[in-house]
Short mmCIF file of C-alpha atoms and ligand atoms in Angstrom, two decimals:
data_model
loop_
_atom_site.label_atom_id
_atom_site.label_comp_id
_atom_site.label_asym_id
_atom_site.label_seq_id
_atom_site.Cartn_x
_atom_site.Cartn_y
_atom_site.Cartn_z
CA MET A 1 65.93 -151.26 -24.23
CA THR A 2 65.82 -147.81 -25.69
CA ASP A 3 62.64 -147.30 -27.52
CA ARG A 4 62.87 -143.55 -28.27
CA LEU A 5 65.97 -141.79 -29.33
CA THR A 6 66.11 -137.87 -29.71
CA ILE A 7 69.31 -136.39 -31.03
CA ARG A 8 70.30 -132.92 -32.46
CA ARG A 9 68.97 -132.58 -35.92
CA PRO A 10 71.51 -134.28 -38.36
CA ASP A 11 73.14 -133.24 -41.47
CA ASP A 12 73.81 -135.20 -44.85
CA TRP A 13 77.31 -134.49 -46.11
CA HIS A 14 76.83 -136.11 -49.47
CA VAL A 15 73.50 -136.06 -51.44
CA HIS A 16 72.32 -136.07 -55.11
CA LEU A 17 69.23 -133.67 -55.32
CA ARG A 18 69.07 -133.68 -59.13
CA ASP A 19 67.00 -131.25 -60.90
CA GLY A 20 63.78 -130.44 -62.61
CA ALA A 21 60.79 -133.07 -61.73
CA MET A 22 63.26 -135.30 -59.98
CA LEU A 23 64.42 -132.43 -57.50
CA LYS A 24 60.90 -131.75 -56.78
CA ALA A 25 60.13 -135.39 -56.15
CA VAL A 26 63.09 -136.03 -53.97
CA ALA A 27 64.29 -132.78 -52.02
CA GLY A 28 61.56 -133.34 -49.42
CA ALA A 29 62.83 -136.68 -48.02
CA THR A 30 66.33 -135.07 -47.36
CA ALA A 31 64.84 -131.79 -45.72
CA ARG A 32 62.55 -133.59 -43.82
CA GLN A 33 65.14 -135.42 -41.95
CA PHE A 34 68.25 -133.20 -42.07
CA GLY A 35 69.10 -129.63 -41.32
CA ARG A 36 71.69 -129.29 -44.28
CA ALA A 37 73.09 -131.33 -46.87
CA ILE A 38 76.34 -130.91 -48.95
CA VAL A 39 74.67 -131.07 -52.60
CA MET A 40 76.57 -132.97 -55.19
CA PRO A 41 77.15 -130.80 -58.26
CA ASN A 42 77.40 -133.41 -60.91
CA LEU A 43 74.09 -132.13 -62.94
CA THR A 44 74.12 -131.95 -66.74
CA PRO A 45 75.65 -129.50 -67.40
CA PRO A 46 77.96 -129.82 -64.00
CA VAL A 47 77.80 -126.82 -61.51
CA THR A 48 81.14 -125.35 -62.01
CA ASP A 49 80.62 -121.86 -61.21
CA VAL A 50 79.20 -119.44 -58.69
CA ALA A 51 76.16 -118.51 -60.65
CA ALA A 52 75.16 -122.15 -61.60
CA ALA A 53 75.44 -122.86 -57.63
CA GLU A 54 73.51 -120.07 -56.88
CA ALA A 55 70.83 -120.62 -59.49
CA TYR A 56 70.78 -124.33 -58.48
CA ARG A 57 70.38 -123.29 -54.69
CA ALA A 58 67.43 -121.24 -55.42
CA ARG A 59 65.72 -124.11 -57.23
CA ILE A 60 66.41 -126.49 -54.21
CA LEU A 61 64.83 -123.87 -51.76
CA GLU A 62 61.96 -123.74 -54.08
CA ALA A 63 61.61 -127.58 -54.06
CA VAL A 64 61.66 -127.86 -50.31
CA GLY A 65 59.43 -124.84 -49.47
CA PRO A 66 59.62 -121.72 -47.63
CA ASP A 67 59.34 -123.32 -43.96
CA SER A 68 61.41 -126.18 -44.27
CA GLY A 69 64.58 -124.46 -42.62
CA PHE A 70 66.45 -126.67 -44.70
CA VAL A 71 70.01 -125.41 -45.88
CA PRO A 72 71.65 -126.49 -49.20
CA LEU A 73 75.46 -126.42 -48.86
CA MET A 74 76.54 -126.13 -52.51
CA THR A 75 79.55 -127.55 -53.99
CA CYS A 76 81.92 -126.85 -57.12
CA TYR A 77 82.47 -129.48 -59.50
CA LEU A 78 86.28 -129.54 -60.27
CA THR A 79 87.19 -130.01 -64.03
CA ASP A 80 90.88 -129.61 -65.61
CA HIS A 81 90.09 -125.83 -66.08
CA SER A 82 88.67 -124.76 -62.88
CA ASP A 83 89.66 -121.17 -61.86
CA PRO A 84 91.14 -120.79 -58.44
CA ALA A 85 89.48 -116.95 -58.37
CA GLU A 86 86.19 -118.26 -59.10
CA ILE A 87 86.31 -120.94 -56.51
CA ARG A 88 87.92 -118.72 -53.81
CA ARG A 89 85.14 -116.04 -54.56
CA GLY A 90 82.39 -118.55 -54.08
CA TYR A 91 83.88 -120.14 -51.06
CA GLU A 92 84.35 -116.45 -49.32
CA THR A 93 80.72 -115.25 -50.29
CA GLY A 94 79.29 -118.37 -48.83
CA VAL A 95 78.09 -119.88 -51.84
CA PHE A 96 80.54 -122.79 -52.21
CA ALA A 97 80.97 -124.97 -49.01
CA ALA A 98 83.36 -127.24 -50.82
CA CYS A 99 84.79 -128.50 -54.09
CA LYS A 100 84.02 -131.93 -55.49
CA LEU A 101 86.74 -134.07 -57.16
CA TYR A 102 85.52 -136.67 -59.77
CA PRO A 103 88.18 -138.60 -61.55
CA ALA A 104 87.07 -138.31 -65.29
CA HIS A 105 84.44 -140.98 -66.10
CA ALA A 106 84.48 -142.58 -62.63
CA THR A 107 80.90 -142.41 -62.17
CA THR A 108 77.49 -140.77 -63.14
CA ASN A 109 77.94 -137.38 -65.04
CA SER A 110 81.66 -137.45 -64.50
CA ALA A 111 82.56 -137.05 -68.03
CA HIS A 112 83.79 -133.47 -67.30
CA GLY A 113 85.87 -134.52 -64.33
CA VAL A 114 89.41 -134.32 -63.69
CA THR A 115 92.05 -136.26 -65.56
CA ASN A 116 95.21 -135.55 -63.25
CA VAL A 117 94.61 -134.30 -59.69
CA LEU A 118 98.08 -133.02 -59.00
CA ALA A 119 97.80 -130.98 -62.04
CA LEU A 120 95.24 -128.62 -60.29
CA GLY A 121 98.10 -126.88 -58.26
CA PRO A 122 96.74 -123.49 -58.21
CA VAL A 123 93.06 -124.58 -57.32
CA LEU A 124 94.48 -126.92 -54.27
CA GLU A 125 96.99 -124.38 -53.08
CA THR A 126 93.93 -121.95 -53.04
CA MET A 127 91.66 -124.39 -51.15
CA GLN A 128 94.22 -125.19 -48.84
CA ARG A 129 95.02 -121.56 -47.96
CA ILE A 130 91.37 -120.59 -47.58
CA GLY A 131 90.51 -123.71 -45.65
CA MET A 132 88.02 -125.05 -48.24
CA PRO A 133 87.32 -128.70 -47.98
CA LEU A 134 88.12 -131.04 -51.23
CA LEU A 135 85.54 -133.81 -51.37
CA ILE A 136 86.91 -136.76 -53.34
CA HIS A 137 85.30 -139.60 -55.14
CA GLY A 138 88.23 -142.03 -54.54
CA GLU A 139 88.27 -144.50 -57.20
CA VAL A 140 90.97 -144.75 -60.07
CA THR A 141 89.44 -145.05 -63.42
CA ASP A 142 92.28 -147.20 -64.99
CA PRO A 143 90.09 -149.94 -66.85
CA ALA A 144 93.09 -152.45 -66.15
CA ILE A 145 92.26 -152.09 -62.38
CA ASP A 146 89.56 -154.54 -61.15
CA ILE A 147 86.50 -152.51 -60.02
CA PHE A 148 86.55 -153.94 -56.70
CA ASP A 149 89.99 -152.44 -56.13
CA ARG A 150 89.70 -149.15 -57.63
CA GLU A 151 89.39 -147.38 -54.09
CA ALA A 152 92.24 -149.24 -52.51
CA VAL A 153 94.34 -148.43 -55.57
CA PHE A 154 93.29 -144.80 -55.30
CA LEU A 155 94.51 -144.41 -51.84
CA GLU A 156 98.23 -145.53 -53.10
CA ARG A 157 98.22 -143.90 -56.45
CA VAL A 158 96.41 -140.49 -55.72
CA LEU A 159 95.67 -139.64 -52.11
CA THR A 160 99.01 -140.44 -50.90
CA PRO A 161 100.94 -138.15 -53.22
CA LEU A 162 98.05 -135.48 -52.72
CA ILE A 163 98.06 -135.37 -49.10
CA ARG A 164 102.05 -135.09 -49.22
CA ALA A 165 101.92 -132.30 -51.83
CA TYR A 166 99.09 -130.53 -49.57
CA PRO A 167 99.76 -131.41 -46.17
CA ALA A 168 96.99 -128.75 -44.80
CA LEU A 169 94.29 -129.62 -47.36
CA LYS A 170 91.03 -130.54 -45.71
CA ILE A 171 89.80 -133.66 -47.53
CA VAL A 172 86.75 -135.89 -47.22
CA MET A 173 87.01 -139.29 -48.77
CA GLU A 174 83.16 -139.75 -49.96
CA HIS A 175 81.40 -142.91 -49.42
CA ILE A 176 84.20 -145.19 -48.33
CA THR A 177 83.61 -148.79 -48.99
CA THR A 178 86.86 -150.79 -48.08
CA ALA A 179 88.83 -151.64 -44.80
CA GLU A 180 91.85 -149.94 -46.76
CA ALA A 181 90.14 -146.70 -46.73
CA ALA A 182 88.80 -146.79 -43.37
CA ALA A 183 92.32 -147.58 -41.80
CA PHE A 184 93.74 -144.94 -43.98
CA VAL A 185 91.27 -142.17 -42.77
CA ALA A 186 91.42 -143.05 -39.17
CA GLN A 187 95.22 -143.27 -39.00
CA ALA A 188 96.44 -140.50 -41.51
CA ASP A 189 98.50 -137.74 -39.86
CA HIS A 190 96.31 -135.32 -42.29
CA PRO A 191 93.13 -133.29 -41.72
CA ILE A 192 90.95 -135.94 -43.42
CA ALA A 193 87.79 -137.59 -42.97
CA ALA A 194 85.20 -139.63 -44.62
CA THR A 195 81.53 -140.15 -45.42
CA ILE A 196 79.61 -143.65 -45.10
CA THR A 197 76.66 -144.46 -46.70
CA PRO A 198 73.67 -146.62 -45.53
CA GLN A 199 73.97 -148.97 -48.25
CA HIS A 200 77.90 -149.49 -47.52
CA LEU A 201 76.96 -150.54 -43.95
CA ILE A 202 73.90 -152.94 -44.88
CA ILE A 203 75.11 -154.67 -48.01
CA ASN A 204 78.04 -156.49 -49.38
CA ARG A 205 78.51 -157.12 -53.01
CA ASN A 206 76.51 -160.36 -53.01
CA ALA A 207 73.36 -158.15 -52.84
CA ILE A 208 74.13 -157.03 -56.56
CA PHE A 209 73.65 -160.67 -57.53
CA GLU A 210 71.18 -162.26 -55.33
CA GLY A 211 69.18 -164.79 -57.48
CA GLY A 212 69.92 -162.64 -60.49
CA LEU A 213 71.09 -159.00 -61.26
CA ARG A 214 69.97 -156.34 -58.82
CA PRO A 215 70.20 -153.11 -60.28
CA HIS A 216 69.04 -151.32 -57.53
CA ALA A 217 72.02 -152.50 -55.16
CA TYR A 218 74.19 -151.17 -57.69
CA CYS A 219 76.07 -147.87 -56.86
CA LEU A 220 79.62 -146.40 -57.28
CA PRO A 221 81.86 -147.17 -55.36
CA VAL A 222 80.52 -150.68 -55.78
CA ALA A 223 79.65 -152.43 -52.76
CA LYS A 224 82.84 -154.72 -51.85
CA ARG A 225 83.21 -158.00 -49.89
CA GLU A 226 81.80 -158.73 -46.42
CA ALA A 227 85.10 -158.14 -44.56
CA HIS A 228 85.03 -154.63 -46.04
CA ARG A 229 81.41 -154.07 -44.89
CA LEU A 230 82.40 -155.01 -41.30
CA ALA A 231 85.18 -152.60 -41.22
CA VAL A 232 83.29 -149.77 -42.71
CA ARG A 233 80.76 -150.65 -40.08
CA LYS A 234 83.35 -150.71 -37.16
CA ALA A 235 84.54 -147.15 -38.50
CA ALA A 236 80.98 -145.65 -38.43
CA VAL A 237 80.32 -146.60 -34.65
CA SER A 238 83.93 -146.03 -33.66
CA GLY A 239 83.01 -142.74 -32.23
CA SER A 240 86.19 -141.22 -34.32
CA PRO A 241 85.31 -137.55 -35.59
CA ARG A 242 86.65 -138.56 -38.76
CA PHE A 243 83.74 -140.72 -39.77
CA PHE A 244 80.28 -139.12 -40.42
CA LEU A 245 77.00 -139.43 -42.30
CA GLY A 246 76.72 -139.03 -45.97
CA THR A 247 73.85 -141.01 -47.73
CA ASP A 248 75.05 -140.51 -51.34
CA SER A 249 71.44 -140.81 -51.94
CA ALA A 250 71.61 -140.90 -56.02
CA PRO A 251 67.69 -141.32 -57.20
CA HIS A 252 67.64 -142.60 -60.95
CA VAL A 253 64.10 -143.20 -62.63
CA VAL A 254 63.58 -146.81 -62.54
CA GLY A 255 63.96 -147.32 -66.11
CA ALA A 256 67.21 -146.04 -66.01
CA LYS A 257 68.29 -148.40 -63.51
CA GLU A 258 66.60 -151.65 -64.98
CA SER A 259 68.38 -151.40 -68.41
CA GLY A 260 70.89 -153.00 -70.41
CA CYS A 261 73.35 -150.52 -69.06
CA GLY A 262 71.83 -149.63 -65.54
CA CYS A 263 72.96 -146.28 -63.81
CA ALA A 264 75.16 -146.28 -60.67
CA GLY A 265 73.20 -144.66 -57.77
CA ILE A 266 71.12 -146.01 -54.88
CA TYR A 267 68.09 -143.85 -53.66
CA ASN A 268 68.14 -144.02 -49.98
CA ALA A 269 66.82 -140.76 -48.80
CA PRO A 270 63.39 -141.66 -47.89
CA PHE A 271 64.39 -144.00 -44.73
CA ALA A 272 68.15 -142.88 -44.38
CA LEU A 273 68.08 -142.31 -40.55
CA GLU A 274 65.91 -145.50 -39.92
CA ALA A 275 68.68 -147.46 -42.19
CA TYR A 276 71.73 -145.81 -40.25
CA LEU A 277 70.12 -146.06 -36.84
CA GLN A 278 69.30 -149.86 -37.19
CA VAL A 279 73.05 -150.44 -37.94
CA PHE A 280 74.11 -148.54 -34.82
CA ASP A 281 71.39 -150.41 -32.83
CA GLU A 282 72.62 -153.91 -34.18
CA GLU A 283 76.09 -152.67 -33.48
CA GLY A 284 75.23 -151.78 -29.67
CA ALA A 285 76.30 -148.11 -30.47
CA LEU A 286 73.06 -146.02 -29.97
CA ASP A 287 75.11 -143.64 -27.81
CA ARG A 288 77.52 -142.89 -30.81
CA PHE A 289 74.63 -142.22 -33.27
CA GLU A 290 74.64 -138.49 -32.62
CA GLY A 291 77.97 -137.81 -33.16
CA PHE A 292 78.24 -139.71 -36.49
CA ALA A 293 74.93 -138.04 -37.65
CA ALA A 294 74.93 -134.60 -36.07
CA GLU A 295 78.26 -133.64 -35.03
CA HIS A 296 81.40 -134.76 -36.50
CA GLY A 297 80.61 -133.63 -40.00
CA ALA A 298 79.73 -130.08 -38.80
CA ARG A 299 82.77 -129.82 -36.70
CA PHE A 300 84.89 -130.96 -39.55
CA TYR A 301 83.64 -128.62 -41.94
CA GLY A 302 83.85 -125.95 -39.30
CA LEU A 303 80.37 -125.11 -39.14
CA PRO A 304 78.00 -124.55 -36.06
CA LEU A 305 76.03 -127.62 -35.09
CA ASN A 306 72.25 -127.36 -35.98
CA GLU A 307 69.81 -126.34 -33.17
CA GLY A 308 66.65 -128.55 -32.79
CA SER A 309 66.21 -132.21 -32.75
CA VAL A 310 64.69 -135.16 -34.25
CA THR A 311 63.41 -138.28 -32.68
CA LEU A 312 63.24 -141.73 -33.80
CA ILE A 313 60.93 -144.43 -32.29
CA ARG A 314 61.44 -148.23 -32.32
CA THR A 315 58.42 -149.29 -34.41
CA PRO A 316 58.51 -151.31 -37.57
CA VAL A 317 58.41 -149.28 -40.84
CA GLU A 318 57.80 -151.01 -44.20
CA VAL A 319 59.77 -149.24 -47.09
CA PRO A 320 57.58 -149.18 -50.17
CA ALA A 321 58.53 -150.90 -53.34
CA MET A 322 58.61 -147.58 -55.30
CA THR A 323 58.23 -144.01 -54.71
CA GLY A 324 57.14 -141.18 -57.17
CA ALA A 325 55.50 -142.11 -60.51
CA GLY A 326 56.45 -141.45 -64.29
CA GLU A 327 59.68 -139.80 -64.70
CA THR A 328 60.25 -139.78 -60.90
CA ALA A 329 59.26 -143.28 -60.24
CA VAL A 330 62.44 -144.75 -58.14
CA VAL A 331 62.88 -147.99 -56.25
CA PRO A 332 64.20 -146.85 -52.80
CA PHE A 333 66.84 -148.86 -51.07
CA LEU A 334 65.68 -151.71 -49.00
CA ALA A 335 62.25 -151.37 -50.83
CA GLY A 336 59.86 -154.07 -49.37
CA ARG A 337 61.77 -154.30 -46.14
CA THR A 338 60.91 -153.67 -42.69
CA LEU A 339 62.96 -151.45 -40.65
CA ALA A 340 62.86 -151.33 -36.82
CA TRP A 341 62.93 -147.39 -36.28
CA ARG A 342 60.78 -144.57 -37.53
CA LEU A 343 61.33 -140.98 -37.38
CA GLU A 344 58.64 -139.14 -35.66
CA ALA A 345 56.76 -136.96 -37.93
C1 NCD B 401 76.04 -141.15 -58.14
C2 NCD B 401 74.97 -140.43 -58.86
O1 NCD B 401 74.23 -141.21 -59.65
O2 NCD B 401 74.88 -139.17 -59.25
N1 NCD B 401 76.08 -142.55 -58.53
C3 NCD B 401 76.54 -143.45 -57.40
O3 NCD B 401 76.54 -144.51 -57.53
N2 NCD B 401 76.85 -142.96 -56.03
C4 NCD B 401 77.49 -140.43 -58.50
C5 NCD B 401 78.46 -140.92 -57.36
O4 NCD B 401 78.53 -140.38 -56.22
O5 NCD B 401 79.33 -141.66 -57.74
ZN1 ZN B 402 77.61 -139.17 -54.82
#
């Protein structure tokens, strides 16, 4: 039995680091594990231009401290009014690593999101030409569509026409949750990849209703039925370079989760690597973990692999019931549970 695993330093290709006190409270958990992270732009107001992204990057670097070596990769939040010249300038000057597409009203802070993706012609043409990845929250927002079907319907209604119209546009389907999305990404004749979160590998939708309503198991896209979890697990451990690590760690203060209208988002950053590794271990795929965590994403983005390494040790670790306090008190994913691996300090 393998009891120690050393891999190249991994990256998190999808994280919400927030701002202000919450940023200071959570950024260290990500920087401790990952060399780089794709930082989501859904602040209030959202990060829609180069100046805002540079200022946010500076706040992140201040929060993680001068010696962390952590590199935040910034994203541009697309709106119906995004300016292709600004996006191109941001990408070519190394400020923006990608653009993020939130369908309007799909999730937390997406009110300024895009109402019709295919109407973004000049933006998408520019991104396709310069090789800039489009990161997609892939859910339709049509209230007539059942919430558990919104990702699968997105593939048909939006993604299929999008890739037909922009055959060379690099796309990442973020946080996939369904067998349909896993199959679509694995098989598409298109430069497309997908990130996978720890929660969608570990819980199914029963977790949201286990003995009562469980707000800390609620995120978007919402967890699906067991068959989907199994399909997403299979994709993650398959070794396909189209699937890579993206935590979607999304902290909300405990009161905003435990509420009459609880926010979507799961805070998994403190034990992200441990949670993923447990899945790979259970699947007998420890040899595929490094590819998923530290290689596939960088290659898809066209970035160099990280130098350095991290080591995980097989030893039980208990996830605390709560992290932070006051305005930064957050219940982490798997709170109170014991995990089998621990990241070496
Ligand atoms: C995210 C958040 O809270 O910002 N929430 C979530 O449930 N994943 C937004 C998002 O990525 O959808
Ligand atoms: Zn997210």
